[in-house]
Coordinates of C-alpha atoms in Angstrom, one line a residue:
X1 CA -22.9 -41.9 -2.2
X2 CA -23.5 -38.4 -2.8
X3 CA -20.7 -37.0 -5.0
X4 CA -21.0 -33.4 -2.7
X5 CA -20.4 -35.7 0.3
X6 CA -17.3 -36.5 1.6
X7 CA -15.9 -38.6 4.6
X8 CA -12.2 -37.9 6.1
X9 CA -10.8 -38.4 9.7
X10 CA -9.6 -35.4 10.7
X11 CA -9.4 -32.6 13.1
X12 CA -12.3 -30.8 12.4
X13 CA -10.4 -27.4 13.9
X14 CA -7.8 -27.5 10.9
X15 CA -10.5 -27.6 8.2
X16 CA -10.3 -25.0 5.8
X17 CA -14.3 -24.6 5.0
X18 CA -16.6 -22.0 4.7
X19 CA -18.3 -23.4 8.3
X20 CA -17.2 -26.1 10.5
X21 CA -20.1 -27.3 12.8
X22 CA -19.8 -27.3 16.4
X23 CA -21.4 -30.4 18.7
X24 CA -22.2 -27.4 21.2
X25 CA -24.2 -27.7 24.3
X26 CA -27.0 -24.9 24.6
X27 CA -25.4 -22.7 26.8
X28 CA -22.6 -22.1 24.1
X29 CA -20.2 -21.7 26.1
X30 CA -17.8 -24.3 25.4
X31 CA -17.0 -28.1 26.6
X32 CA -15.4 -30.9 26.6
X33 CA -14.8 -32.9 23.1
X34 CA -15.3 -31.1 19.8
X35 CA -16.7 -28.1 21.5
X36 CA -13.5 -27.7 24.0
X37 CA -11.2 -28.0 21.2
X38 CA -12.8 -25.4 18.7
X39 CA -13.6 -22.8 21.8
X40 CA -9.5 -23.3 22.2
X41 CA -8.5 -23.0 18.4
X42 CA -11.0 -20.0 18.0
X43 CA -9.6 -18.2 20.6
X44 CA -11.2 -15.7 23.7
X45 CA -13.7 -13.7 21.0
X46 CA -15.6 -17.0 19.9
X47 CA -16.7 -17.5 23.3
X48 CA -17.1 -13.7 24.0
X49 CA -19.5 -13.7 20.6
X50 CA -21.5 -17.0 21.9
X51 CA -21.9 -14.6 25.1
X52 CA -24.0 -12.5 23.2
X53 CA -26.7 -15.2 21.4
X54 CA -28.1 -16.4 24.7
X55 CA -27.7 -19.6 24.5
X56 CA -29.8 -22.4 21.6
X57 CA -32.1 -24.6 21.9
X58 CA -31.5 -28.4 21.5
X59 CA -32.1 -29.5 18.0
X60 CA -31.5 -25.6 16.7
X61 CA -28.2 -24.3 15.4
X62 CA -26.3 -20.7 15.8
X63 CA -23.5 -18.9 13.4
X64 CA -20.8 -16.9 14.7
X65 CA -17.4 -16.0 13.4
X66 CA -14.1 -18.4 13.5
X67 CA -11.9 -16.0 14.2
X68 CA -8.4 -17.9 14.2
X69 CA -9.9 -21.2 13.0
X70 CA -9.0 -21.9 9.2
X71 CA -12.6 -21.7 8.3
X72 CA -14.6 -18.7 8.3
X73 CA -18.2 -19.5 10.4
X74 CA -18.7 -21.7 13.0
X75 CA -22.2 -22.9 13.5
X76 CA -23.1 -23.9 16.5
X77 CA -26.0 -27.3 16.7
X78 CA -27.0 -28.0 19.6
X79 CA -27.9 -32.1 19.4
X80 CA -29.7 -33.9 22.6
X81 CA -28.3 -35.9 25.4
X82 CA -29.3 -40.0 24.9
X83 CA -31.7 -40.7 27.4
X84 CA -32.8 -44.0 25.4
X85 CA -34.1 -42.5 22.3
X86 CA -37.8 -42.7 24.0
X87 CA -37.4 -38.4 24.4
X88 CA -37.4 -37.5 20.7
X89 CA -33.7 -37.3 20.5
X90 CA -34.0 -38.5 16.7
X91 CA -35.8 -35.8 16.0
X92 CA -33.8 -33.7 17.6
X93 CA -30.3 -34.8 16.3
X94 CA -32.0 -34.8 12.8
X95 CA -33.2 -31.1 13.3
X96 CA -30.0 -29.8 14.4
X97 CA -28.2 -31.0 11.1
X98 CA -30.8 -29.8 9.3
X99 CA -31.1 -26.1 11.1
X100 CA -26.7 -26.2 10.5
X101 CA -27.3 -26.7 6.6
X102 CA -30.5 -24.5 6.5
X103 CA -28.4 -21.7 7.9
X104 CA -25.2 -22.2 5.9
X105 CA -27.8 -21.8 2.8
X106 CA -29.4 -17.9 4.8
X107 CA -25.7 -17.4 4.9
X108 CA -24.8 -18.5 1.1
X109 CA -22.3 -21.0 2.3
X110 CA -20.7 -23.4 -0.8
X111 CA -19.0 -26.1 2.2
X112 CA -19.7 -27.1 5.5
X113 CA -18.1 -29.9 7.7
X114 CA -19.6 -31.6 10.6
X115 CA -18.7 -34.0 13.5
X116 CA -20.4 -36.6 15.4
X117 CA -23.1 -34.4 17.1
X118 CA -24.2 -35.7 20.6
X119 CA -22.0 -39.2 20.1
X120 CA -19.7 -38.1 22.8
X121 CA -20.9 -37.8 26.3
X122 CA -24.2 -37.1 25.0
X123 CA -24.1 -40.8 24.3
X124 CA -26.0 -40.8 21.4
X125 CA -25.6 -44.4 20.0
X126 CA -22.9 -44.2 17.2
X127 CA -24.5 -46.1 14.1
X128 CA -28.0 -44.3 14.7
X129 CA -26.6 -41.1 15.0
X130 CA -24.1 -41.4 11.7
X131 CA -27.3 -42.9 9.9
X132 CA -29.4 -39.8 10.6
X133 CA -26.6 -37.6 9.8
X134 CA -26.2 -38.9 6.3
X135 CA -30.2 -39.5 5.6
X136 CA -30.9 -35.7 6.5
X137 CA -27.7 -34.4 4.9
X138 CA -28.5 -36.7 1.9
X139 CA -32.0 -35.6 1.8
X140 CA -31.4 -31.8 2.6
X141 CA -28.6 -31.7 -0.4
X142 CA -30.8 -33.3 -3.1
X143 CA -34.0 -30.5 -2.1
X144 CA -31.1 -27.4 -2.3
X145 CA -28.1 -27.1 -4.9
X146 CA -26.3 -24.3 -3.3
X147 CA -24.2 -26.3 -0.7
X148 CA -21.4 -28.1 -3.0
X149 CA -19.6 -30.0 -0.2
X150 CA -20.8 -31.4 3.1
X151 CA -17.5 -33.2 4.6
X152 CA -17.9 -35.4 7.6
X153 CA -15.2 -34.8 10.0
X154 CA -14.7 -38.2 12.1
X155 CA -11.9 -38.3 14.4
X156 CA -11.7 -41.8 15.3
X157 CA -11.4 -45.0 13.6
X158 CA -14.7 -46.7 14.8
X159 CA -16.9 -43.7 13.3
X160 CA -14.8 -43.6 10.2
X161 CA -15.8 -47.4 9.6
X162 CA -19.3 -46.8 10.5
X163 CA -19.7 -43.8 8.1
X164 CA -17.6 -45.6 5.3
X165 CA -20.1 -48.5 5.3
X166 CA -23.3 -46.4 5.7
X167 CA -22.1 -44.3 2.7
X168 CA -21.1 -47.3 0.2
X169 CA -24.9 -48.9 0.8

């Protein structure tokens, strides 16, 4: 395993980072899941600031402030619904990891922590989604030495056992 990469299971709302990463639909406007509860521990102005970017396009990521999270940016990936995998949805999952990290480098950012993007009623199939998350993390991290800590933010058991035994192998 990557020594800059870390696994907990937390509550990715309580993490004090430079940027948590939100599993945000492309309206930005908040949700249900990871999205819900970092609209609700961000208060009013996040959503009132994701008002203003017009939305993201699937597989593309978007900063704002985190107002009264612990951390200081939220990023905003927008990763695709599973409708099979036979829609590029790989692709797209792998692009909105790498467009988070590629913006908390614009933004010289030292840590970042992610959830399971589009694992929740995006029903992106758990395993394949942790695997990309950690290959394109993995590869992004060994191509740019500014990032010092990407910290996986699981908050259930079953993802924290499939992320422990992707990272030992």
């Amino acid at each position: 395993m990557n020594a800059k990469i870390k696994l907990i299971k937390t509550d990715i709302t309580k993490l004090h980072v430079n940027a948590i990463v939100n599993a945000a639909n492309s309206s930005l406007r908040g949700g249900g899941g990871v999205d819900g509860a970092i609209h609700r521990a961000a208060g009013r102005q996040l959503l009132n600031e994701c008002k203003t970017l017009n939305g993201c396009a699937t597989g593309d990521a978007k900063i704002t402030a985190a107002y009264k999270l612990p951390a200081n940016y939220v990023i905003h990936a927008v990763g695709p619904v599973w409708h099979g995998g036979k829609y590029g949805e790989a692709d797209k999952l792998r692009s909105a990891y790498r467009r988070s990290l590629e913006i908390a480098v614009e933004n010289n950012l030292k840590t970042i922590a992610f959830p399971n993007i589009s694992t929740g009623v995006y029903g992106f199939p758990k395993k394949q989604a942790a695997e990309i998350a950690i290959t394109t993390v993995s590869d992004f991290l060994s191509e740019n030495e500014q990032i010092e800590q990407v910290i996986f933010a699981v908050f259930d058991d079953e993802n924290l056992q499939i992320y422990n035994e992707l990272l030992r192998s």
